[in-house]
């Protein structure tokens, strides 16, 4: 039986921290489905299509990764995909309360699906999509925190200049 995990999130946009979790997760699972939550109520910088494109380009180097999007309950999506695990990255202590709540609610909704937490590499402990977006919006250098395609797309979105150009 294939060990399949869902790695859900907003991925607005994908960062090197996310890629670090995917890489670590691949040592535990045969397949990781990176699932972008399609939530029209939440304001995002990138469309789901743009986020899929950036994730696809950033994960071609891995085998066993699929990119998808979902709406509705995560545990229902996991069941549809025959996944028994939800993968989440844990950074600093500040992530803990929300992640704990999410995992317990998901367990209440479906006891068959387990949440697996992986620690991000120390390098990425303070990176998040939101802080990266803020830095990029003011022309900050974010080149060592995101894949190249994301750096380009962020600067394109904000009309700022990538350091490498
Ligand atoms: O990267 P994020 O924004 O922290 O990811 C949050 C996400 C997508 C994992 C979470 O909001 C989610 O799973 N939403 C789908 C609806 C759901 O099942 N919520 C949890 C139980 S109410």
Coordinates of C-alpha atoms and ligand atoms in Angstrom, one line a residue:
X1 CA 0.0 0.0 0.0
X2 CA 1.3 3.4 -0.9
X3 CA 1.8 5.8 2.0
X4 CA 0.2 9.0 0.9
X5 CA 0.2 12.3 2.8
X6 CA -1.6 15.5 2.1
X7 CA 0.5 18.7 2.6
X8 CA -2.2 21.4 2.8
X9 CA -1.9 25.1 2.9
X10 CA -2.4 28.5 1.3
X11 CA 1.1 28.5 -0.4
X12 CA 0.7 32.2 -1.2
X13 CA 3.4 31.8 -2.4
X14 CA 5.5 28.6 -1.8
X15 CA 8.7 29.3 0.1
X16 CA 12.0 27.4 0.7
X17 CA 10.5 26.5 4.1
X18 CA 7.7 24.6 2.4
X19 CA 10.1 22.9 0.1
X20 CA 12.2 21.8 3.1
X21 CA 9.1 20.2 4.6
X22 CA 8.2 18.4 1.3
X23 CA 11.8 17.1 1.0
X24 CA 11.7 15.8 4.6
X25 CA 8.3 14.4 4.2
X26 CA 9.4 12.4 1.1
X27 CA 11.6 10.3 3.4
X28 CA 8.5 9.2 5.3
X29 CA 5.9 8.9 2.5
X30 CA 5.8 7.4 -1.0
X31 CA 3.7 10.3 -2.3
X32 CA 3.0 13.8 -1.0
X33 CA 0.0 15.7 -2.4
X34 CA 0.6 19.4 -2.0
X35 CA -2.9 20.7 -1.7
X36 CA -3.7 24.4 -2.1
X37 CA -6.9 25.5 -0.3
X38 CA -9.2 27.3 -2.7
X39 CA -10.9 29.8 -0.4
X40 CA -12.5 32.7 -2.3
X41 CA -13.3 34.3 1.1
X42 CA -9.6 34.7 1.9
X43 CA -7.7 37.5 0.2
X44 CA -4.6 36.1 -1.6
X45 CA -1.9 37.7 -3.6
X46 CA -1.6 35.0 -6.2
X47 CA -4.5 33.1 -7.9
X48 CA -4.7 29.3 -7.4
X49 CA -3.5 28.8 -10.9
X50 CA -0.4 31.0 -10.3
X51 CA 0.3 29.1 -7.0
X52 CA 0.0 25.8 -8.8
X53 CA 2.4 27.0 -11.5
X54 CA 5.0 28.1 -8.9
X55 CA 4.6 24.9 -6.9
X56 CA 5.0 22.7 -10.0
X57 CA 8.1 24.5 -11.1
X58 CA 9.6 24.4 -7.7
X59 CA 9.0 20.7 -7.1
X60 CA 10.1 19.2 -10.5
X61 CA 13.3 18.1 -8.8
X62 CA 11.4 15.8 -6.4
X63 CA 9.7 12.5 -7.4
X64 CA 6.5 11.5 -5.6
X65 CA 5.0 15.0 -5.4
X66 CA 1.7 15.9 -6.9
X67 CA 0.2 19.5 -6.9
X68 CA -3.5 19.9 -6.5
X69 CA -6.1 22.3 -5.0
X70 CA -9.2 21.6 -2.9
X71 CA -12.1 23.3 -1.2
X72 CA -14.2 22.1 1.7
X73 CA -13.0 20.0 4.6
X74 CA -9.4 18.8 4.5
X75 CA -10.2 15.4 6.0
X76 CA -12.8 14.8 3.3
X77 CA -10.3 15.7 0.6
X78 CA -7.7 13.4 2.3
X79 CA -10.2 10.5 2.2
X80 CA -11.0 11.1 -1.5
X81 CA -7.2 10.9 -2.2
X82 CA -6.8 7.7 -0.1
X83 CA -4.3 9.6 2.2
X84 CA -3.9 8.6 5.8
X85 CA -1.8 11.5 6.9
X86 CA -1.8 15.2 6.9
X87 CA 1.6 16.8 6.9
X88 CA 2.2 20.1 8.5
X89 CA 5.4 22.0 9.1
X90 CA 6.2 23.4 12.6
X91 CA 8.4 26.4 13.0
X92 CA 8.6 28.4 16.2
X93 CA 6.4 27.9 19.3
X94 CA 4.0 30.5 17.9
X95 CA 2.8 27.9 15.4
X96 CA 1.9 25.4 18.0
X97 CA -1.4 26.6 19.3
X98 CA -3.1 26.9 15.9
X99 CA -1.6 23.6 14.6
X100 CA -2.7 21.8 17.8
X101 CA -6.3 23.1 17.3
X102 CA -6.3 22.2 13.6
X103 CA -5.0 18.7 14.2
X104 CA -7.5 18.0 17.0
X105 CA -10.4 19.3 15.0
X106 CA -9.3 17.2 12.0
X107 CA -9.0 14.1 14.3
X108 CA -12.6 14.8 15.6
X109 CA -13.9 14.9 12.1
X110 CA -12.1 11.8 10.9
X111 CA -10.2 9.5 13.2
X112 CA -8.6 7.6 10.3
X113 CA -6.4 10.5 9.3
X114 CA -3.3 11.3 11.4
X115 CA -1.5 14.6 11.5
X116 CA 2.2 14.4 11.2
X117 CA 4.3 17.4 12.2
X118 CA 7.8 18.0 10.8
X119 CA 10.2 20.6 12.1
X120 CA 11.5 22.9 9.4
X121 CA 15.2 23.3 9.0
X122 CA 16.6 26.0 11.4
X123 CA 17.3 28.2 8.3
X124 CA 13.6 28.6 7.7
X125 CA 12.4 28.9 11.2
X126 CA 11.4 32.6 10.8
X127 CA 10.3 32.5 7.1
X128 CA 6.7 32.8 6.2
X129 CA 4.8 33.7 3.0
X130 CA 3.4 36.8 4.6
X131 CA 6.7 38.3 5.9
X132 CA 8.3 37.5 2.5
X133 CA 5.5 39.2 0.6
X134 CA 5.9 42.3 2.8
X135 CA 9.7 42.4 2.2
X136 CA 9.2 41.9 -1.5
X137 CA 6.6 44.6 -1.7
X138 CA 9.2 47.2 -0.5
X139 CA 11.8 45.8 -2.8
X140 CA 13.6 43.8 -0.2
X141 CA 16.0 41.0 -1.2
X142 CA 14.1 37.7 -0.7
X143 CA 16.2 35.6 -3.1
X144 CA 17.5 33.2 -0.5
X145 CA 14.1 32.5 0.9
X146 CA 12.0 31.5 -2.1
X147 CA 12.6 29.5 -5.3
X148 CA 13.7 31.6 -8.3
X149 CA 10.3 31.6 -10.0
X150 CA 8.6 32.9 -6.9
X151 CA 11.2 35.7 -6.5
X152 CA 10.5 36.7 -10.1
X153 CA 6.7 36.5 -9.7
X154 CA 6.7 38.5 -6.5
X155 CA 8.8 41.3 -8.0
X156 CA 6.5 41.2 -11.1
X157 CA 3.4 41.5 -8.9
X158 CA 4.8 44.5 -6.9
X159 CA 6.7 46.2 -9.8
X160 CA 10.0 45.9 -7.9
X161 CA 13.3 44.7 -9.3
X162 CA 14.7 41.2 -8.7
X163 CA 18.3 41.4 -7.4
X164 CA 19.4 38.9 -10.1
X165 CA 18.0 40.9 -13.0
Ligands
LIG1 O1 -1.1 27.5 5.2 P1 -2.4 27.7 6.0 O2 -3.2 28.9 5.5 O3 -2.0 27.8 7.5 O4 -3.3 26.4 5.9 C1 -4.5 26.2 6.5 C2 -5.3 25.0 6.0 C3 -5.5 25.1 4.5 C4 -4.5 23.7 6.3 C5 -6.6 24.9 6.8 O5 -7.2 26.2 6.7 C6 -7.6 23.9 6.2 O6 -7.4 22.7 6.2 N1 -8.7 24.4 5.6 C7 -9.8 23.6 5.0 C8 -11.0 23.5 5.8 C9 -10.8 22.6 7.0 O7 -10.9 21.4 6.9 N2 -10.5 23.2 8.2 C10 -10.1 22.4 9.4 C11 -11.2 21.9 10.2 S1 -12.5 23.0 10.5

